[in-house]
Tab-separated table of C-alpha atoms in Angstrom:
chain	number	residue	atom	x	y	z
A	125	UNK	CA	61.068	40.207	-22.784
A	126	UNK	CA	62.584	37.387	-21.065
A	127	UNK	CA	61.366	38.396	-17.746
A	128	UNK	CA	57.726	38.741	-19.165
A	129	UNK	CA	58.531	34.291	-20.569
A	130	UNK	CA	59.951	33.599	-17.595
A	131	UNK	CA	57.090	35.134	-15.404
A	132	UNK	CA	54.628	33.035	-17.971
A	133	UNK	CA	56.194	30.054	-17.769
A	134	UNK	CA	56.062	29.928	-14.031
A	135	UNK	CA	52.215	30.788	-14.094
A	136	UNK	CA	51.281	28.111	-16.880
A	137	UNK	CA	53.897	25.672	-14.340
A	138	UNK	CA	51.834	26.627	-11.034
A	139	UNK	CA	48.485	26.361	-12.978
A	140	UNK	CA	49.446	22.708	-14.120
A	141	UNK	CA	50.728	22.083	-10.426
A	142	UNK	CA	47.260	23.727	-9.082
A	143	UNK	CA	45.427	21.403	-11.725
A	144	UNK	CA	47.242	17.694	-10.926
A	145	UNK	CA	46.450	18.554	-6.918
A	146	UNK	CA	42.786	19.555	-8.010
A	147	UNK	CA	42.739	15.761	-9.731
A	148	UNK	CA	44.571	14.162	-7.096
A	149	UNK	CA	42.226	15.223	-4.734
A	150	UNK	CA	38.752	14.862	-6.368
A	151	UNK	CA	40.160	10.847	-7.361
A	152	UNK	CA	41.095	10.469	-3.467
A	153	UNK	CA	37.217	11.353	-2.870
A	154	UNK	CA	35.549	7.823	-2.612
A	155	UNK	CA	32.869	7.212	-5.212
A	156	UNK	CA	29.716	6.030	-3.819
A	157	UNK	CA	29.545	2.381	-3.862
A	158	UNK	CA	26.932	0.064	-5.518
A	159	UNK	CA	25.410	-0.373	-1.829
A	160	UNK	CA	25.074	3.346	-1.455
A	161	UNK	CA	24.111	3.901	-4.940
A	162	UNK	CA	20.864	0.889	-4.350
A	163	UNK	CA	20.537	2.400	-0.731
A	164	UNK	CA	19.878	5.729	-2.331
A	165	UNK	CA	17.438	4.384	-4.968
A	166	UNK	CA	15.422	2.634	-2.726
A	167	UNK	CA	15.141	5.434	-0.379
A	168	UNK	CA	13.604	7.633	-3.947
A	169	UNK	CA	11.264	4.715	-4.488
A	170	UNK	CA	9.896	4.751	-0.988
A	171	UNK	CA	9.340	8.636	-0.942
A	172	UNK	CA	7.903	8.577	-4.588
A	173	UNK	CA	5.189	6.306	-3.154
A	174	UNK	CA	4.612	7.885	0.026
A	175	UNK	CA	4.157	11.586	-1.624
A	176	UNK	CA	2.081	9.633	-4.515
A	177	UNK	CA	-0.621	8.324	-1.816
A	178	UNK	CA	-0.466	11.729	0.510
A	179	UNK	CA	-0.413	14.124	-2.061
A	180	UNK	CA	-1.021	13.682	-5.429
A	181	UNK	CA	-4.906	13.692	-5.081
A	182	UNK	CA	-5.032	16.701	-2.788
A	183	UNK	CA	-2.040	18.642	-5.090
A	184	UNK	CA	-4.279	17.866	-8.424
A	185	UNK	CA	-7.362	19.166	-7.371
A	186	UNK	CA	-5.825	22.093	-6.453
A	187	UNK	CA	-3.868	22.292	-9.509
A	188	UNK	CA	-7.021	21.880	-11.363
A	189	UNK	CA	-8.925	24.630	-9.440
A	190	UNK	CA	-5.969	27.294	-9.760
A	191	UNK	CA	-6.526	26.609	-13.438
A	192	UNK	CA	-9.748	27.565	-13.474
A	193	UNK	CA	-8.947	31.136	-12.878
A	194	UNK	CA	-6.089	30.905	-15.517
A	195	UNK	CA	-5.866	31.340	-19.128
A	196	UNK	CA	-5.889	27.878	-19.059
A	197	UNK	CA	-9.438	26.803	-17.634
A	198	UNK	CA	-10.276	24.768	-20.333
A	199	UNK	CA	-7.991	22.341	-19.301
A	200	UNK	CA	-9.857	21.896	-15.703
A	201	UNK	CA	-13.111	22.156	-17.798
A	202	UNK	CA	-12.590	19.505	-19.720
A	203	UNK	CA	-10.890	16.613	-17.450
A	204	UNK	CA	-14.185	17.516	-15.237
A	205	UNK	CA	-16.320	16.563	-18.035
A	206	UNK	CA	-14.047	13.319	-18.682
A	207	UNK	CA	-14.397	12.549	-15.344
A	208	UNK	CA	-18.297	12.752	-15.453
A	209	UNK	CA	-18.238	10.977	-18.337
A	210	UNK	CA	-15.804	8.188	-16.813
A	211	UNK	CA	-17.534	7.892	-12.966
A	212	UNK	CA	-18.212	4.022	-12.980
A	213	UNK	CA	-15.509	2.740	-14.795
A	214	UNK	CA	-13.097	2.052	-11.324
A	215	UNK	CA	-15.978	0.049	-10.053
A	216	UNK	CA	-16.673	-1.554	-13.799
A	217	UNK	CA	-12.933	-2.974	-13.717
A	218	UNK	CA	-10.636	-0.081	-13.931
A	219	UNK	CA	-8.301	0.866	-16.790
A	220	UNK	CA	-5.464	-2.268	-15.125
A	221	UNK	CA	-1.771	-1.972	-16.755
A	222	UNK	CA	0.019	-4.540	-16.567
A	223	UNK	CA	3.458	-3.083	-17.445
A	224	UNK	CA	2.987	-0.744	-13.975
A	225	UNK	CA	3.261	-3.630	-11.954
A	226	UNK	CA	6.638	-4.465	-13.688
A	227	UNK	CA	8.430	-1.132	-13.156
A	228	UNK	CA	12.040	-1.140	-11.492
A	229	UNK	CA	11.151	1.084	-9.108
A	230	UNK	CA	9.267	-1.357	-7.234
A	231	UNK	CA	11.913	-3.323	-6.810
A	232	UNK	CA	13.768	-0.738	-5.058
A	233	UNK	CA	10.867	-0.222	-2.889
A	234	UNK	CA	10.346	-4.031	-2.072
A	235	UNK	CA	14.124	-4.114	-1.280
A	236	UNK	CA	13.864	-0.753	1.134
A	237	UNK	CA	12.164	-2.378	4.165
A	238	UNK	CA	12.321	-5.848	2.587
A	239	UNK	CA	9.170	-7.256	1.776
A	240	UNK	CA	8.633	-10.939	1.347
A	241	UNK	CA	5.606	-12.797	-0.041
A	242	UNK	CA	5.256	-16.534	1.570
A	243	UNK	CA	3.083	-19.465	-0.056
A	244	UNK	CA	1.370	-22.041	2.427
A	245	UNK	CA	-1.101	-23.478	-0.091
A	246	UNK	CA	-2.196	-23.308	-3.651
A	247	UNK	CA	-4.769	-20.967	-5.285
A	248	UNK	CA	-6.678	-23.053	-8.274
A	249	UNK	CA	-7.565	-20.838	-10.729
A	250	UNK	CA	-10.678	-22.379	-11.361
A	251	UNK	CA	-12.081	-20.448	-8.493
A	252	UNK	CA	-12.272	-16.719	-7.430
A	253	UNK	CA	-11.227	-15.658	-4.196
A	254	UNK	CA	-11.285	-12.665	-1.708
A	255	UNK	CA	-7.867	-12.644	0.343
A	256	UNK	CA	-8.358	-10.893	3.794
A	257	UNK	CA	-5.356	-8.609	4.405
A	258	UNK	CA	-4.273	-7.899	8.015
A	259	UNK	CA	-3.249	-6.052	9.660
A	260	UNK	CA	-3.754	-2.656	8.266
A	261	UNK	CA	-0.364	-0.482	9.668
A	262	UNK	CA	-0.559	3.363	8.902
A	263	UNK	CA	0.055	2.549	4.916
A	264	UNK	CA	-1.022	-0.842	3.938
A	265	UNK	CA	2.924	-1.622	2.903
A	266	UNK	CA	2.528	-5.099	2.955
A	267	UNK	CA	-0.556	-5.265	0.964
A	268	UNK	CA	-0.183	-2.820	-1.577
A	269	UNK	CA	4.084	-4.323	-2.379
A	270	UNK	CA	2.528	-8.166	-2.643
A	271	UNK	CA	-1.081	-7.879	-4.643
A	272	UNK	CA	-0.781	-4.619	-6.629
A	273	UNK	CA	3.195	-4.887	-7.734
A	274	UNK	CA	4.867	-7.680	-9.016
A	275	UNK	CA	7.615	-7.200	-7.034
A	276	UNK	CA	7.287	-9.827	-4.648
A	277	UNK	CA	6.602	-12.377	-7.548
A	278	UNK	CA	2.876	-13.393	-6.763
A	279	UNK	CA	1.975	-14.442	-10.457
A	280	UNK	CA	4.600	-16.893	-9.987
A	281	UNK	CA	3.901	-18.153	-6.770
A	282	UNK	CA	0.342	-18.460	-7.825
A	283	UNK	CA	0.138	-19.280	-11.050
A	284	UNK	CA	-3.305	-18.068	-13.248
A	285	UNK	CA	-4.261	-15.667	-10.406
A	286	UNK	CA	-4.807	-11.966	-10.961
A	287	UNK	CA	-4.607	-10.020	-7.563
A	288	UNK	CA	-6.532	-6.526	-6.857
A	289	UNK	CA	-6.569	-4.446	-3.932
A	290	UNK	CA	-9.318	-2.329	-2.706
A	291	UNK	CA	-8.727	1.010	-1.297
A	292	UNK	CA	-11.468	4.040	0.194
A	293	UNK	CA	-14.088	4.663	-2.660
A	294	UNK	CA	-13.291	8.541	-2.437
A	295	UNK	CA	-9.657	8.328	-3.249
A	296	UNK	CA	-11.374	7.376	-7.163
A	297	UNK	CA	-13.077	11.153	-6.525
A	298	UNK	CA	-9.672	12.809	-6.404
A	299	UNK	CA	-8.144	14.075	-9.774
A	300	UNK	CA	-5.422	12.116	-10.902
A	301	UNK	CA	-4.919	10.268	-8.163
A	302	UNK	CA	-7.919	8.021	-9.613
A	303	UNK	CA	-6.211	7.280	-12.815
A	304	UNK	CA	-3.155	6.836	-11.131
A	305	UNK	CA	-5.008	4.101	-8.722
A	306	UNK	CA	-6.859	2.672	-11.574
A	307	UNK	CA	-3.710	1.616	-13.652
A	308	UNK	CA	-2.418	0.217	-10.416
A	309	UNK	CA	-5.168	-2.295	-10.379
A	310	UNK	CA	-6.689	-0.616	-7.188
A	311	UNK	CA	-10.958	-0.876	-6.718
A	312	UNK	CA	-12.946	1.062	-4.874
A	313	UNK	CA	-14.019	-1.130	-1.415
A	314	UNK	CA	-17.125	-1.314	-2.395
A	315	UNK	CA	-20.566	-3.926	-3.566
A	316	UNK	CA	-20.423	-3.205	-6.766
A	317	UNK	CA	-16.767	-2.652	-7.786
A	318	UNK	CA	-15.966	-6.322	-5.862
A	319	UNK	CA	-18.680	-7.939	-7.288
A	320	UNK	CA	-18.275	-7.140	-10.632
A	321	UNK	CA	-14.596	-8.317	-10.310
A	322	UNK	CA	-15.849	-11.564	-8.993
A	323	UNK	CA	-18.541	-12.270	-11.313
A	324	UNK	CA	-17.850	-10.346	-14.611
A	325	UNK	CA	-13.988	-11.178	-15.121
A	326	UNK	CA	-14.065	-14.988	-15.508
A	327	UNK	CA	-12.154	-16.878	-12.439
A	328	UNK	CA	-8.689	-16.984	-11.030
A	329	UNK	CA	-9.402	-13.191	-9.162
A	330	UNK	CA	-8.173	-12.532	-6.274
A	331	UNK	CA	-9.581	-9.393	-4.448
A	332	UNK	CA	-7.300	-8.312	-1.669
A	333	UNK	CA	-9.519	-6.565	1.168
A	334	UNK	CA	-7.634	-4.870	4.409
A	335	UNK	CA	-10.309	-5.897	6.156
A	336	UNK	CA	-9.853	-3.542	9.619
A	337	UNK	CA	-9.318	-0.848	7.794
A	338	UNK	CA	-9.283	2.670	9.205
A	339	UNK	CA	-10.536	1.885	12.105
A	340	UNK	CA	-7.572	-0.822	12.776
A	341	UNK	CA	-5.321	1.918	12.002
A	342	UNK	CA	-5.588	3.685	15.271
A	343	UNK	CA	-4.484	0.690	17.378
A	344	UNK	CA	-1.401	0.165	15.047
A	345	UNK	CA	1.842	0.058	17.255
A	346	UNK	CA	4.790	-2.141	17.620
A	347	UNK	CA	4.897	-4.623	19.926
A	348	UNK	CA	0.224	-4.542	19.891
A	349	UNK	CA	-1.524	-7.009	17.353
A	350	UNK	CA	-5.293	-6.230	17.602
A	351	UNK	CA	-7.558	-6.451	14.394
A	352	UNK	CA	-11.033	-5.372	13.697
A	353	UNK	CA	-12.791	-8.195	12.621
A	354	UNK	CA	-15.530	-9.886	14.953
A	355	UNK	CA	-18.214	-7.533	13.201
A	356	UNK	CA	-16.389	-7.173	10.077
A	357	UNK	CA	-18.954	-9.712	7.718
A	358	UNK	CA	-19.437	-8.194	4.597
A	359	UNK	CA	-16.749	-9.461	2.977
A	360	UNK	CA	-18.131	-12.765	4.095
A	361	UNK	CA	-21.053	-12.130	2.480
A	362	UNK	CA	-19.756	-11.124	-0.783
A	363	UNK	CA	-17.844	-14.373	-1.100
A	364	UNK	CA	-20.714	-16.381	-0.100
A	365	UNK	CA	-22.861	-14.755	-2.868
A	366	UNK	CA	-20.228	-15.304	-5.339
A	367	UNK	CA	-18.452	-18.687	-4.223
A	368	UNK	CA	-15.456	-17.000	-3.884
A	369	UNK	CA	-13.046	-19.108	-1.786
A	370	UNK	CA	-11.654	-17.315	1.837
A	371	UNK	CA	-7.853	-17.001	2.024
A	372	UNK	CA	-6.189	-15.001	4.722
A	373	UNK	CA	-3.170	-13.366	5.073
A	374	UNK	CA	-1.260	-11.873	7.728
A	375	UNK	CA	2.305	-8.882	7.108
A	376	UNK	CA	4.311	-9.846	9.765
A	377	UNK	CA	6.115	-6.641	10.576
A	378	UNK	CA	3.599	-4.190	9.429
A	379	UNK	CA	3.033	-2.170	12.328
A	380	UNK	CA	6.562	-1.297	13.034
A	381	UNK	CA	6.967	0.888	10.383
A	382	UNK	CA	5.575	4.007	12.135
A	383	UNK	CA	5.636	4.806	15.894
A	384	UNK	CA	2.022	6.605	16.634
A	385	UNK	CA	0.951	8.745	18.686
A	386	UNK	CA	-1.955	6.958	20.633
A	387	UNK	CA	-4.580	8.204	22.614
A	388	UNK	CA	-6.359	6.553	25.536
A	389	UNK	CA	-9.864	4.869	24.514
A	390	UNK	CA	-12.503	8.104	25.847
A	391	UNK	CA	-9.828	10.906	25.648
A	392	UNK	CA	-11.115	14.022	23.151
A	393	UNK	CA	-9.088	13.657	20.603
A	394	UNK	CA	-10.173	9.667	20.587
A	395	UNK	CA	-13.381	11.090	20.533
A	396	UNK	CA	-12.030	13.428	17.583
A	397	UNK	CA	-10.383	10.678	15.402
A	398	UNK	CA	-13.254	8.259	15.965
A	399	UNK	CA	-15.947	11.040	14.666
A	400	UNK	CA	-13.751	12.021	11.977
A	401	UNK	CA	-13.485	8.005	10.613
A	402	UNK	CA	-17.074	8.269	10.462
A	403	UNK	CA	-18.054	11.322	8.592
A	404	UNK	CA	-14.485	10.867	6.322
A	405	UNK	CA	-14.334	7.217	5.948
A	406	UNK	CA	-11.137	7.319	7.670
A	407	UNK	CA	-8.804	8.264	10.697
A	408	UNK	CA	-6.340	11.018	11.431
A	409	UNK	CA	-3.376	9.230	12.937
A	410	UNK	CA	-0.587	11.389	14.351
A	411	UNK	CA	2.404	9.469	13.155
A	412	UNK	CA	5.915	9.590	12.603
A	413	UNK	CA	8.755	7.338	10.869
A	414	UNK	CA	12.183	8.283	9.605
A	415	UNK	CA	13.474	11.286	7.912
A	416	UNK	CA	15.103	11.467	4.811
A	417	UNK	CA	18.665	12.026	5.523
A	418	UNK	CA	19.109	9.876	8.184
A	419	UNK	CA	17.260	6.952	10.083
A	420	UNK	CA	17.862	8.691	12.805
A	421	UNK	CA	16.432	11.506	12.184
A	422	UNK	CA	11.899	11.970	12.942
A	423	UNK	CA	10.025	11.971	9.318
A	424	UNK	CA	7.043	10.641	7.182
A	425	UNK	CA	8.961	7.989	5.845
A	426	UNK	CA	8.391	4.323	7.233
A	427	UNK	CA	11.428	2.800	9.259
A	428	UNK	CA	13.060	-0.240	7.210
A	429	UNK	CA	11.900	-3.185	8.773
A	430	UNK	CA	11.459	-6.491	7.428
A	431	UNK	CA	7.402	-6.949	6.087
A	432	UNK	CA	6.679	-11.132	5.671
A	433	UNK	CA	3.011	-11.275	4.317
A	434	UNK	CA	1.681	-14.875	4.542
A	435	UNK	CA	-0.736	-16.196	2.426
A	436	UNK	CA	-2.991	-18.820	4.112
A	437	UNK	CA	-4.804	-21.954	2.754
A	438	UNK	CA	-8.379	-21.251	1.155
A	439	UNK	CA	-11.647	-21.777	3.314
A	440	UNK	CA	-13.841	-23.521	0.642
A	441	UNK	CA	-17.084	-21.251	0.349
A	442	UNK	CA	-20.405	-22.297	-1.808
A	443	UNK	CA	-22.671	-19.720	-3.832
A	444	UNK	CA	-25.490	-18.826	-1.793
A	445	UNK	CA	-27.961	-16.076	-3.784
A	446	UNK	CA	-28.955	-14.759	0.124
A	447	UNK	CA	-27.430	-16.191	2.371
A	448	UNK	CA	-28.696	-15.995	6.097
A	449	UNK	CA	-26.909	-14.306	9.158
A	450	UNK	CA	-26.354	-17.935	10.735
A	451	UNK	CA	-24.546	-18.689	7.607
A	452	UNK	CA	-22.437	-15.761	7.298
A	453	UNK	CA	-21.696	-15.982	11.125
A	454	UNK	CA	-20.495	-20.131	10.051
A	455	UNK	CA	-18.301	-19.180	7.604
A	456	UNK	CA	-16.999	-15.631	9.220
A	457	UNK	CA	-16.341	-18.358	11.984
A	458	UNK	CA	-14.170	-20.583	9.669
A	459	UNK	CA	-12.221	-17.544	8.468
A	460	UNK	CA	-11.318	-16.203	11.928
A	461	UNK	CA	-10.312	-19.733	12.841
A	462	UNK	CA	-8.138	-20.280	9.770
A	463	UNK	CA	-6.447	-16.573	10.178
A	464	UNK	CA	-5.490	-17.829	14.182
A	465	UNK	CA	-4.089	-20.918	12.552
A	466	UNK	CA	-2.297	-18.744	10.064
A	467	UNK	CA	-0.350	-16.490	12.958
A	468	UNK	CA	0.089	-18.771	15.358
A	469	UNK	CA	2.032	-21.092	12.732
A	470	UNK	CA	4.245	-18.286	11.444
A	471	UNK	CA	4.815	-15.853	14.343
A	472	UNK	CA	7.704	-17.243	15.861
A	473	UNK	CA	9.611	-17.304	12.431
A	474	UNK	CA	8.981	-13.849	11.160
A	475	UNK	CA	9.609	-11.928	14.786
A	476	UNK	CA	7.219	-12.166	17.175
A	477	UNK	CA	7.776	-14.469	20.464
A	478	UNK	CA	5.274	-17.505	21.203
A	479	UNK	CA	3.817	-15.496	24.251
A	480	UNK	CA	2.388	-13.177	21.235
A	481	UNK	CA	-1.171	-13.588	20.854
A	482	UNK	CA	-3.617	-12.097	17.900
A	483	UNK	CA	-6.396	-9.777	19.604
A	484	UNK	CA	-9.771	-9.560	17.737
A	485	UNK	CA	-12.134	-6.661	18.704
């Protein structure tokens, strides 16, 4: 009997010994620290957005069309028929909520690359304007952290403005992904959807257009600034019929975020991206950024590098019912001119050397 205490006693003493090492070990493990902890955060809120915009649209419809063939079809059925019944309303204003703008997560994602927004002049909201976004970049970072969150504090910089950004009409054809848009405050790119912003919600609008689009998307590289812009004049013409005021901007930094795979102006696969933009509405870029364990590693993610999106002063624009090609060419004039001002001013202080010079095709 003693031997059978004894031989307990030593177990329970080399279980309490096995236990304190256990502790002693798992306390000497260093706990993340708040760096790692908002590191790791902003790295979520960066790949939340990226699979959001690559994604969700494709993933839903598929979703939707498995269902059909389910026990659940009426489900499909019946969001088809809402979305029949609901087909103009993104270019009738959208369903806009305000408290998306405000979520956290945006935070984390402005702090990720960062992303700053700089004021040069004031916006009066007794007028309407149409902001010209360049340059385009694989994503639209810049554009899409400054006028659809509220990260970057634009209601405060420009007090009684509402921003919008316009995106490809058939992302609003995509399951989902339209709603999802919608309550970002995102408008189709199109007549009606930017002229009903301009003329049926009062003034103070702002209507954010990335104006080179996909096009400008297949010369995006580091070190390369070229925009497509010279025939780019229906945004010139909108304002012009509405009187709303010019204002470019320019996201320093936006085209380092990926590293592309470009190919030579009359190669086949230019041919092949260039034919595609037309018949899709936009281009297949073969890109790459960072993974997600490590910066070092090849992924889909962008790189985190500094984005400085400057707002420009306004080019004053009347309302002109029709206005004539040699006015549109005056005032598309005016705009390029202001934008040149714009990045010659503020190149040298957000990265790029006083040799650098803006190419417009």
């Amino acid at each position: 009997m003693k031997t059978i205490i004894a031989a307990c006693s030593q177990n329970l003493s080399g279980s309490r010994a096995s236990i304190q090492t256990a502790l002693r070990t798992l306390l000497a493990v260093p706990w993340p620290s708040q760096r790692d902890i908002g590191s790791a955060l902003q790295l979520l809120a960066v790949l939340q957005w990226v699979l959001s915009f690559l994604l969700l649209g494709i993933v839903s419809l598929l979703l939707l069309i498995y269902l059909l063939f389910t026990s659940l079809w009426l489900i499909p059925v019946l969001y088809l028929a809402w979305i029949i019944f609901d087909w103009d309303t993104p270019e009738k204003g959208g369903r806009r909520l305000s408290c998306l703008r405000r979520w956290t997560v945006w935070k984390h994602f402005r702090d990720y690359f960062p992303v700053k927004l700089v004021k040069t002049h004031d916006l009066s909201p007794n007028h309407n304007y149409i902001i010209g976004s360049h340059p385009h970049g694989i994503l639209c970072v810049g554009a899409f952290c400054n006028f659809i969150t509220g990260s970057t504090g634009f209601e405060e910089l420009f007090p009684g403005i509402r921003s919008f950004l316009t995106t490809l009409a058939g992302n609003f054809r995509l399951p989902l992904f339209r709603e999802y848009l919608m309550s970002g405050g995102l408008f189709p790119v199109t007549r009606r959807a930017i002229g009903y912003l301009l003329s049926q919600k009062g003034t103070g609008n702002a209507v954010a257009i990335v104006i080179g689009g996909a096009a400008e998307s297949l010369s995006c590289r580091p070190g390369v600034t070229t925009l497509i812009l010279k025939n780019r004049k229906g945004f010139v013409r909108m304002a012009l019929r509405h009187g709303a005021f010019l204002v470019p901007s320019f996201s320093f930094g936006e085209n380092d975020l990926f590293r592309q795979v470009v190919f030579e102006e009359g190669s086949w696969m230019r041919s092949v991206q260039r034919r595609f933009q037309k018949m899709m509405g936009f281009a297949p870029c073969l890109f790459y950024g960072r993974g997600l364990t490590s910066c070092r590693s090849r992924g889909f993610l962008p790189y985190a590098r500094p984005i400085t999106t400057v707002v420009g002063e306004p080019v004053a624009v009347p309302k002109v019912e029709n206005p004539s090609r040699e006015l549109v060419d005056r005032y598309h004039e005016l705009y390029i001119r202001a934008l040149l001002k714009l990045f010659n001013e503020n190149k040298t202080k957000y990265g790029l050397s006083e040799s650098d010079e803006l190419h417009i095709l």
